[in-house]
Amino acid sequence: ARGLAHVPGGRRLFSVMCIRDNLMRGAYRRRDGGAAIAADLDRMFAMFPILAERRNQDAGTLSGGEQQMCAIARGLMSAPELLLIDELSLGLAPAVVDQLCDALRILNRDGLPLLVVEQDVATALDLARHAFVMDTGRITRSGESALLASDPAIREAYLGSI
């Protein structure tokens, strides 16, 4: 109701429901009418064409990357003012992570703020403009992602010395 959508770690789709129905569950609180929801559904299918091809397939039968696409699209169907994503890359192939990051960059460029919690530091710093580095539950560094990525201490601890 306050404009937040959460894409949980582990995706947590309705596995025995088809992709289309999963996406429609994301729009359950919307009050802006069927035409706007239908337009957003079309937009999700355009953003993730594999979901369009499999719209009637049970979500539990999708690959991990396809499930993550479905989970992100379900969150977007709520027309959020802020999208929260927990563990974007968990268990996914690097090519799928790149595809998801490309979609998120477009969404962000188009004005949707994102908050991404990610254990893959390289992916997080590549995706974000501003980052917070946590170590044992405490924020140890924060700042522009490009500056953090070039920080020798961050590189040594999280990215390997190069």
Short mmCIF file of C-alpha atoms in Angstrom, two decimals, residues 7 10 13 16 18 22 28 33 37-38 44 46 51 74 83 88-89 99 113 122-123 134-136 138 144 148-149 156:
data_model
loop_
_atom_site.label_atom_id
_atom_site.label_comp_id
_atom_site.label_asym_id
_atom_site.label_seq_id
_atom_site.Cartn_x
_atom_site.Cartn_y
_atom_site.Cartn_z
CA VAL A 7 11.34 -9.79 -4.50
CA GLY A 10 14.69 -17.85 -3.13
CA LEU A 13 6.71 -18.20 -6.47
CA VAL A 16 1.64 -24.80 -9.01
CA CYS A 18 1.10 -20.62 -14.13
CA ASN A 22 1.83 -15.49 -10.58
CA TYR A 28 -3.80 -7.83 -6.43
CA GLY A 33 -8.13 -0.76 -13.47
CA ILE A 37 -2.81 -3.96 -15.33
CA ALA A 38 -3.10 -5.57 -18.77
CA MET A 44 6.53 -7.74 -18.29
CA ALA A 46 8.12 -7.79 -23.42
CA LEU A 51 7.85 -15.66 -19.68
CA ARG A 74 5.52 -10.18 -10.16
CA LEU A 83 11.56 -2.29 -5.75
CA LEU A 88 19.32 -11.23 -7.16
CA SER A 89 22.01 -13.65 -8.34
CA GLN A 99 20.36 -10.24 -18.38
CA PRO A 113 14.42 3.28 -7.47
CA ALA A 122 31.15 -7.53 -8.11
CA THR A 123 27.56 -7.76 -9.37
CA MET A 134 28.36 -4.94 5.41
CA ASP A 135 30.63 -7.20 7.41
CA THR A 136 29.15 -9.34 10.19
CA ARG A 138 27.68 -3.84 10.38
CA GLU A 144 29.64 5.62 -4.80
CA LEU A 148 34.17 1.37 -3.58
CA ALA A 149 35.09 -0.93 -6.46
CA GLU A 156 41.35 -7.30 -1.40
#
